[in-house]
XYZ file of C-alpha atoms in Angstrom:
475
model
C -40.329 2.007 7.180
C -39.520 -1.393 5.684
C -36.864 0.207 3.497
C -35.247 1.867 6.535
C -35.126 -1.479 8.350
C -33.496 -3.119 5.311
C -30.879 -0.356 5.186
C -30.085 -0.637 8.902
C -28.066 -3.840 8.462
C -25.719 -2.577 5.717
C -25.322 0.797 7.468
C -24.363 -0.914 10.728
C -21.978 -3.247 8.876
C -20.117 -0.431 7.126
C -20.046 1.713 10.273
C -18.364 -1.199 12.072
C -15.996 -1.766 9.146
C -15.051 1.922 9.115
C -14.337 1.768 12.852
C -12.019 -1.214 12.378
C -10.151 0.463 9.533
C -9.802 3.671 11.552
C -8.344 1.779 14.513
C -5.724 0.133 12.289
C -4.887 3.426 10.580
C -4.402 5.241 13.890
C -1.578 2.815 14.651
C 0.529 4.492 11.923
C 4.099 3.451 11.164
C 4.078 3.503 7.368
C 7.638 4.214 6.062
C 6.408 6.201 3.053
C 4.066 8.526 4.921
C 6.396 11.335 5.985
C 8.362 11.099 2.756
C 5.154 11.845 0.853
C 4.377 14.699 3.260
C 7.770 16.250 2.522
C 7.248 15.972 -1.217
C 3.779 17.453 -0.837
C 5.209 20.325 1.200
C 7.719 21.095 -1.565
C 4.995 20.990 -4.215
C 2.716 23.331 -2.254
C 5.290 25.782 -0.883
C 7.907 25.844 -3.642
C 5.584 25.129 -6.602
C 7.987 22.652 -8.177
C 8.215 18.948 -8.854
C 11.014 17.423 -6.720
C 12.581 15.562 -9.646
C 15.997 15.317 -7.968
C 16.965 13.631 -4.704
C 17.754 16.382 -2.197
C 17.268 14.592 1.118
C 19.906 11.856 1.056
C 23.634 12.572 1.153
C 24.335 9.142 -0.371
C 22.426 9.936 -3.561
C 22.155 13.702 -3.742
C 21.015 14.907 -7.164
C 19.914 11.554 -8.573
C 16.561 11.291 -10.306
C 13.399 10.906 -8.226
C 9.909 9.649 -9.085
C 6.878 11.968 -8.899
C 4.098 9.814 -10.318
C 2.032 10.284 -7.142
C 2.302 14.069 -6.980
C -1.453 14.719 -6.639
C -1.594 12.271 -3.740
C 1.359 13.965 -2.064
C -0.278 17.390 -2.319
C -3.496 15.953 -0.915
C -1.689 14.191 1.950
C 0.230 17.326 2.900
C -2.817 19.618 2.836
C -4.818 17.196 4.990
C -1.959 16.733 7.469
C -1.291 20.468 7.686
C -4.950 21.303 8.310
C -6.210 18.344 10.348
C -3.142 16.468 11.615
C -2.702 12.727 11.492
C -6.256 12.122 12.714
C -7.570 13.859 9.597
C -5.287 11.680 7.487
C -6.521 8.514 9.185
C -10.142 9.561 8.637
C -9.450 10.281 4.962
C -7.907 6.854 4.387
C -10.653 5.239 6.431
C -13.077 6.822 3.957
C -11.077 5.506 0.969
C -10.921 1.936 2.289
C -14.550 1.890 3.417
C -15.692 3.372 0.089
C -13.744 0.650 -1.738
C -15.595 -2.040 0.196
C -18.914 -0.257 -0.268
C -18.351 -0.346 -4.035
C -17.532 -4.061 -3.797
C -20.742 -4.618 -1.825
C -22.731 -2.719 -4.469
C -21.098 -4.779 -7.223
C -22.124 -7.993 -5.472
C -25.685 -6.846 -4.781
C -26.446 -4.838 -7.945
C -24.346 -6.534 -10.645
C -24.283 -10.141 -9.445
C -27.581 -9.899 -7.508
C -26.398 -11.722 -4.404
C -28.492 -11.273 -1.237
C -27.370 -8.475 1.071
C -26.277 -10.852 3.846
C -24.093 -12.874 1.482
C -22.653 -9.736 -0.098
C -21.738 -8.399 3.342
C -20.056 -11.709 4.242
C -17.922 -11.681 1.070
C -17.123 -7.997 1.576
C -16.011 -8.761 5.130
C -13.788 -11.590 3.884
C -12.165 -9.148 1.467
C -11.671 -6.664 4.325
C -9.711 -9.259 6.341
C -7.040 -9.243 3.648
C -7.076 -5.436 3.543
C -6.486 -5.327 7.317
C -2.948 -6.619 6.727
C -2.029 -3.635 4.544
C -4.194 -0.930 6.142
C -2.022 2.192 6.307
C -2.175 5.809 5.041
C -0.731 4.861 1.654
C -1.179 6.212 -1.853
C -2.289 2.777 -3.032
C -5.605 3.240 -1.206
C -6.599 5.575 -4.035
C -5.657 2.852 -6.532
C -8.078 0.408 -4.897
C -10.908 2.873 -5.471
C -9.934 3.427 -9.108
C -9.632 -0.338 -9.608
C -13.138 -1.068 -8.378
C -14.592 1.739 -10.481
C -12.806 0.153 -13.451
C -14.452 -3.190 -12.666
C -17.851 -1.505 -12.905
C -16.827 -0.418 -16.411
C -15.861 -4.044 -17.142
C -19.347 -5.128 -16.037
C -20.874 -2.519 -18.359
C -18.807 -3.881 -21.256
C -20.017 -7.406 -20.461
C -23.573 -6.129 -20.811
C -22.782 -4.906 -24.333
C -21.631 -1.310 -23.847
C -18.666 -1.112 -26.236
C -17.738 2.370 -24.980
C -17.182 1.202 -21.397
C -13.500 0.190 -21.895
C -12.780 3.766 -22.924
C -14.037 4.871 -19.510
C -11.207 2.820 -17.998
C -8.742 4.369 -20.457
C -9.946 7.859 -19.541
C -9.710 7.029 -15.836
C -6.000 6.308 -16.270
C -5.395 10.047 -16.843
C -6.068 11.048 -13.206
C -5.003 7.657 -11.832
C -1.451 7.894 -13.215
C -0.961 11.148 -11.296
C -2.209 9.642 -8.031
C -0.362 6.314 -7.836
C 1.647 3.785 -9.830
C -1.134 1.224 -9.362
C -2.591 2.530 -12.632
C -0.601 -0.268 -14.325
C -3.295 -2.797 -13.433
C -5.731 -0.852 -15.625
C -3.613 -1.925 -18.600
C -4.180 -5.537 -17.537
C -7.953 -4.979 -17.509
C -7.890 -3.350 -20.952
C -5.688 -6.119 -22.372
C -8.037 -8.777 -20.976
C -11.016 -6.955 -22.471
C -9.264 -7.192 -25.838
C -8.593 -10.906 -25.314
C -12.175 -11.478 -24.183
C -13.548 -9.698 -27.241
C -11.414 -11.821 -29.591
C -12.476 -15.057 -27.854
C -16.136 -14.052 -27.737
C -16.264 -12.873 -31.371
C -14.036 -15.759 -32.527
C -12.031 -13.539 -34.814
C -8.771 -11.673 -34.489
C -9.380 -7.931 -34.295
C -6.836 -5.179 -33.806
C -9.659 -2.829 -32.811
C -10.202 -4.956 -29.698
C -7.078 -3.350 -28.264
C -7.941 0.254 -29.176
C -9.010 1.019 -25.563
C -5.610 -0.266 -24.397
C -3.856 2.056 -26.846
C -6.027 4.934 -25.610
C -5.104 4.064 -22.022
C -1.390 4.121 -22.848
C -1.761 7.557 -24.447
C -3.673 8.916 -21.439
C -1.021 7.510 -19.075
C 1.624 9.695 -20.715
C -0.122 12.868 -19.490
C 1.931 13.244 -16.318
C 5.147 15.014 -15.186
C 7.216 11.852 -15.732
C 6.112 11.067 -19.296
C 7.119 7.521 -20.273
C 9.371 7.325 -17.183
C 6.207 6.751 -15.175
C 6.523 3.039 -15.968
C 10.020 2.741 -14.479
C 9.331 2.417 -10.757
C 6.349 0.003 -10.993
C 8.312 -2.258 -13.337
C 11.575 -2.225 -11.369
C 9.888 -2.613 -7.983
C 8.306 -5.903 -9.065
C 11.604 -7.557 -10.045
C 14.480 -5.857 -8.205
C 15.720 -8.172 -5.409
C 16.823 -5.295 -3.155
C 13.357 -3.745 -3.132
C 11.713 -7.141 -2.714
C 13.898 -7.902 0.325
C 13.558 -4.547 2.091
C 9.948 -3.452 1.580
C 7.456 -5.522 3.574
C 4.622 -5.154 1.088
C 6.876 -6.486 -1.690
C 7.589 -9.727 0.177
C 5.733 -13.021 -0.448
C 2.618 -14.022 1.469
C 3.572 -15.515 4.840
C 1.608 -18.770 5.029
C 2.786 -19.274 8.632
C 0.927 -16.145 9.777
C -2.715 -17.140 10.430
C -4.007 -13.571 10.162
C -2.543 -13.222 6.681
C -3.095 -16.727 5.356
C -6.480 -17.914 6.681
C -8.598 -15.290 4.827
C -6.565 -15.991 1.696
C -7.104 -19.734 2.149
C -10.847 -19.226 2.714
C -11.155 -17.494 -0.652
C -9.227 -20.269 -2.401
C -11.444 -22.913 -0.766
C -14.627 -21.156 -1.924
C -13.270 -20.903 -5.469
C -12.397 -24.629 -5.451
C -15.731 -25.663 -3.896
C -17.914 -23.809 -6.368
C -15.617 -24.039 -9.382
C -14.677 -21.523 -12.047
C -17.207 -22.516 -14.693
C -19.634 -19.702 -13.901
C -17.072 -16.921 -14.329
C -14.785 -18.703 -16.812
C -17.536 -18.615 -19.435
C -18.227 -14.896 -19.157
C -17.318 -12.372 -21.849
C -14.552 -10.865 -19.710
C -11.881 -13.469 -18.806
C -12.365 -13.226 -15.039
C -10.656 -16.590 -14.577
C -7.426 -15.346 -16.159
C -7.436 -12.241 -13.959
C -8.235 -14.247 -10.829
C -5.531 -16.869 -11.400
C -2.943 -14.227 -12.281
C -3.704 -12.361 -9.050
C -3.562 -15.588 -7.026
C 0.016 -16.016 -8.180
C 0.935 -12.334 -7.850
C -0.523 -11.991 -4.355
C 1.396 -15.044 -3.128
C 4.691 -13.644 -4.419
C 4.098 -9.933 -3.674
C 1.950 -8.908 -0.684
C 1.118 -5.573 -2.351
C -1.144 -7.417 -4.817
C -3.190 -9.185 -2.114
C -5.942 -6.505 -1.938
C -6.440 -6.675 -5.714
C -6.695 -10.465 -5.411
C -9.233 -10.070 -2.581
C -11.474 -7.790 -4.653
C -11.417 -9.945 -7.786
C -11.788 -13.214 -5.859
C -14.807 -11.884 -3.951
C -16.437 -11.001 -7.276
C -15.564 -14.372 -8.853
C -16.878 -16.224 -5.792
C -20.030 -14.133 -6.095
C -20.512 -15.306 -9.684
C -20.031 -18.938 -8.614
C -22.389 -18.729 -5.641
C -25.086 -17.020 -7.689
C -24.982 -19.702 -10.375
C -25.124 -22.583 -7.874
C -28.868 -22.108 -7.385
C -28.951 -23.927 -4.023
C -30.399 -21.316 -1.667
C -30.291 -23.550 1.424
C -26.589 -24.370 1.118
C -25.868 -20.718 0.309
C -27.455 -19.620 3.579
C -25.259 -22.085 5.462
C -22.160 -20.887 3.590
C -22.965 -17.250 4.349
C -23.591 -17.943 8.051
C -20.321 -19.880 8.424
C -18.460 -17.215 6.452
C -19.909 -14.443 8.631
C -18.821 -16.215 11.811
C -15.344 -16.727 10.352
C -15.067 -13.065 9.319
C -16.294 -11.810 12.688
C -13.922 -14.032 14.650
C -10.907 -13.210 12.493
C -11.656 -9.470 12.587
C -11.871 -9.550 16.383
C -8.670 -11.584 16.628
C -6.850 -9.216 14.277
C -7.968 -5.836 15.579
C -8.588 -6.305 19.321
C -4.950 -6.700 20.516
C -3.883 -3.787 18.350
C -6.692 -1.607 19.712
C -5.372 -2.214 23.222
C -2.075 -0.638 22.139
C -3.690 2.226 20.213
C -6.269 3.604 22.641
C -6.329 6.041 24.348
C -5.051 7.867 21.266
C -3.946 11.456 20.721
C -1.986 13.272 18.024
C 1.325 12.484 19.749
C 0.637 8.749 19.603
C 1.778 8.583 15.985
C 5.367 9.243 17.110
C 5.561 6.043 19.156
C 6.798 4.040 16.169
C 9.487 6.577 15.333
C 12.706 7.796 17.050
C 11.162 10.917 18.594
C 13.777 11.313 21.361
C 16.687 11.077 18.927
C 15.081 13.585 16.574
C 14.734 16.058 19.442
C 18.389 15.592 20.432
C 19.661 15.867 16.836
C 17.647 19.033 16.267
C 19.111 20.615 19.406
C 22.746 19.472 19.287
C 23.604 18.075 15.853
C 21.912 20.189 13.155
C 23.346 19.844 9.652
C 25.025 16.496 10.341
C 24.754 13.433 8.098
C 22.687 10.597 9.571
C 22.934 6.902 8.762
C 19.506 5.589 9.654
C 17.119 2.663 9.630
C 15.282 2.204 6.322
C 11.815 2.612 7.833
C 12.649 5.875 9.625
C 13.910 7.791 6.594
C 10.722 9.662 5.770
C 10.204 10.684 9.401
C 13.733 12.108 9.601
C 13.358 13.962 6.294
C 10.182 15.647 7.490
C 11.270 16.512 11.039
C 14.972 17.288 10.485
C 15.073 19.610 7.449
C 18.590 20.837 8.351
C 20.075 17.342 8.339
C 20.600 14.926 5.499
C 20.092 11.206 5.794
C 21.706 8.126 4.283
C 18.501 6.466 3.156
C 14.817 7.232 2.915
C 11.937 4.933 2.060
C 12.195 5.475 -1.713
C 14.840 3.055 -2.901
C 14.931 3.620 -6.649
C 17.598 6.366 -6.906
C 20.286 4.428 -5.050
C 19.627 0.719 -5.157
C 23.335 0.010 -5.454
C 24.016 1.701 -2.121
C 21.097 -0.182 -0.586
C 22.489 -3.500 -1.750
C 26.218 -3.080 -1.163
C 26.415 -0.401 1.535
C 23.296 -0.383 3.693
C 23.142 -4.147 4.214
C 26.857 -4.286 5.068
C 26.310 -1.788 7.875
C 23.075 -3.075 9.400
C 24.446 -6.617 9.576
C 27.659 -5.295 11.196
C 29.946 -6.937 8.643
C 33.704 -6.218 8.599
C 32.966 -3.570 5.939
C 30.560 -1.642 8.204
C 33.064 0.882 9.604
C 34.586 1.417 6.152
C 31.151 2.106 4.606
C 30.274 4.618 7.337
C 33.608 6.371 6.703
C 33.121 6.370 2.924
C 29.653 7.922 3.057
C 30.820 10.448 5.685
C 28.159 9.558 8.228
C 28.326 11.740 11.357
C 25.498 10.071 13.272
C 24.023 6.570 13.320
C 20.391 6.145 14.365
C 19.129 2.573 14.534
C 16.745 0.352 16.560
C 18.255 -0.725 19.887
C 17.939 -4.520 19.684
C 20.228 -4.969 16.669
C 23.641 -6.232 15.588
C 24.654 -2.740 14.488
C 24.038 -1.233 17.937
C 26.107 -3.945 19.626
C 28.853 -3.434 17.048
C 29.046 0.353 17.553
C 28.893 0.043 21.347
C 32.403 -1.336 21.338
C 33.848 0.650 18.443
C 36.659 3.118 19.049
C 35.321 5.778 16.639
C 31.720 5.946 17.878
C 30.060 7.088 21.083
C 26.497 6.399 22.175
C 24.692 9.591 23.184
C 21.160 8.235 23.590
C 19.543 4.867 24.099
C 15.922 3.907 24.729
C 14.274 0.474 24.476
C 13.497 1.227 20.812
C 16.221 3.553 19.471
C 19.957 4.169 19.805
C 21.874 7.238 18.607
C 25.639 7.206 18.049
C 27.922 10.109 17.135
C 31.482 10.109 15.845
C 33.867 10.954 18.663
C 35.348 13.862 16.709
C 31.913 15.520 16.297
C 31.187 18.256 18.817
C 27.658 18.847 20.056
C 26.229 22.340 19.777
C 25.837 23.997 23.181
C 22.505 25.669 23.802
């Protein structure tokens, strides 16, 4: 009976956390989602890897990336069988399981009390709320935390544990490009071994070599490194993709949880985790920098910082001050979670399967399907995947995967959306028949007065233009 009572708190906490994640996931709107569904559909129905761009008329035939092919198959099968609700539940499971593993790390490996572990786990979740979406990277978070358990085993003296991380790269590389962070863990294990043993040893990096070899077992081969590397440095990708942009310190919901973690690290110092066999301090500081420059890295920072804070709190030895810290932290987490999720829940519920279309140009898609099949569409960056999936007879100018045609993104797409003097020329050059773009925009105002374009649909969120020489199909 006592054991059941002790379990009631954590069970209630994770049930609440799962409910919050599910609410955020039901909101939808991820630009990659439908693109991955289309790839998954091709893999399942045509039994081939879509190695060439076939959706965009601006880059037809250029090389694509398929390093998340297992994820795309999984996404498509779930969506086909259970709809978007099934997808949201699946990703809710992934995100909740990630935080459950973090909680277990804090309670079982660091031996923090359950209340304190829940408070730190909740603080980590606040940062995850900002990137909660049905994305392939959710699988990477799970792999990453499992890898940290292997790191903890190595710290206890199990010299085989790093090879578990290396072996885990084999499935990971076929699920998501986030596998690259496993190389960082293996490299730091090598550095930690050299520092701890106080002698230079090539064998310290054998697990890293094994990880590199396992990463090559994928349809891309060595090309699997291309997209992760380019996406971290290419200015076009960094400017267009929200998760590749720097942390917005003016947004309280994004910055306050981040700041709270930094304050806890500064208050309790780095001595407790800087002296450990694995160089946690190096990993933590590297992720502090990376997460401030690239939002995509913020969840990895949150996980590692929660663990490092756990080490510091455990070594402080002051139980009374710890209780105060955990109470204050719990109140902060609860208030921030309510502030973050409540207004969005008002927009989400009541929810049904059609609700997912609210963030996409559903009316324009219906009209294009009926009257303009087979026409080329110049479209908003974030709508590309949706159009690919729902308009198989049409081809689009741009989808959410930027790698095959970054030059067009930089010199063509931006010229059009900002309605520069080159806009009409670019639309002529790429042979765009239709333009579909959000209503409150410079491009819509520009085309409204243009002699070659006619508006055929406008709603508060979307506007569809057609060239005046294009005839609609009569039904």
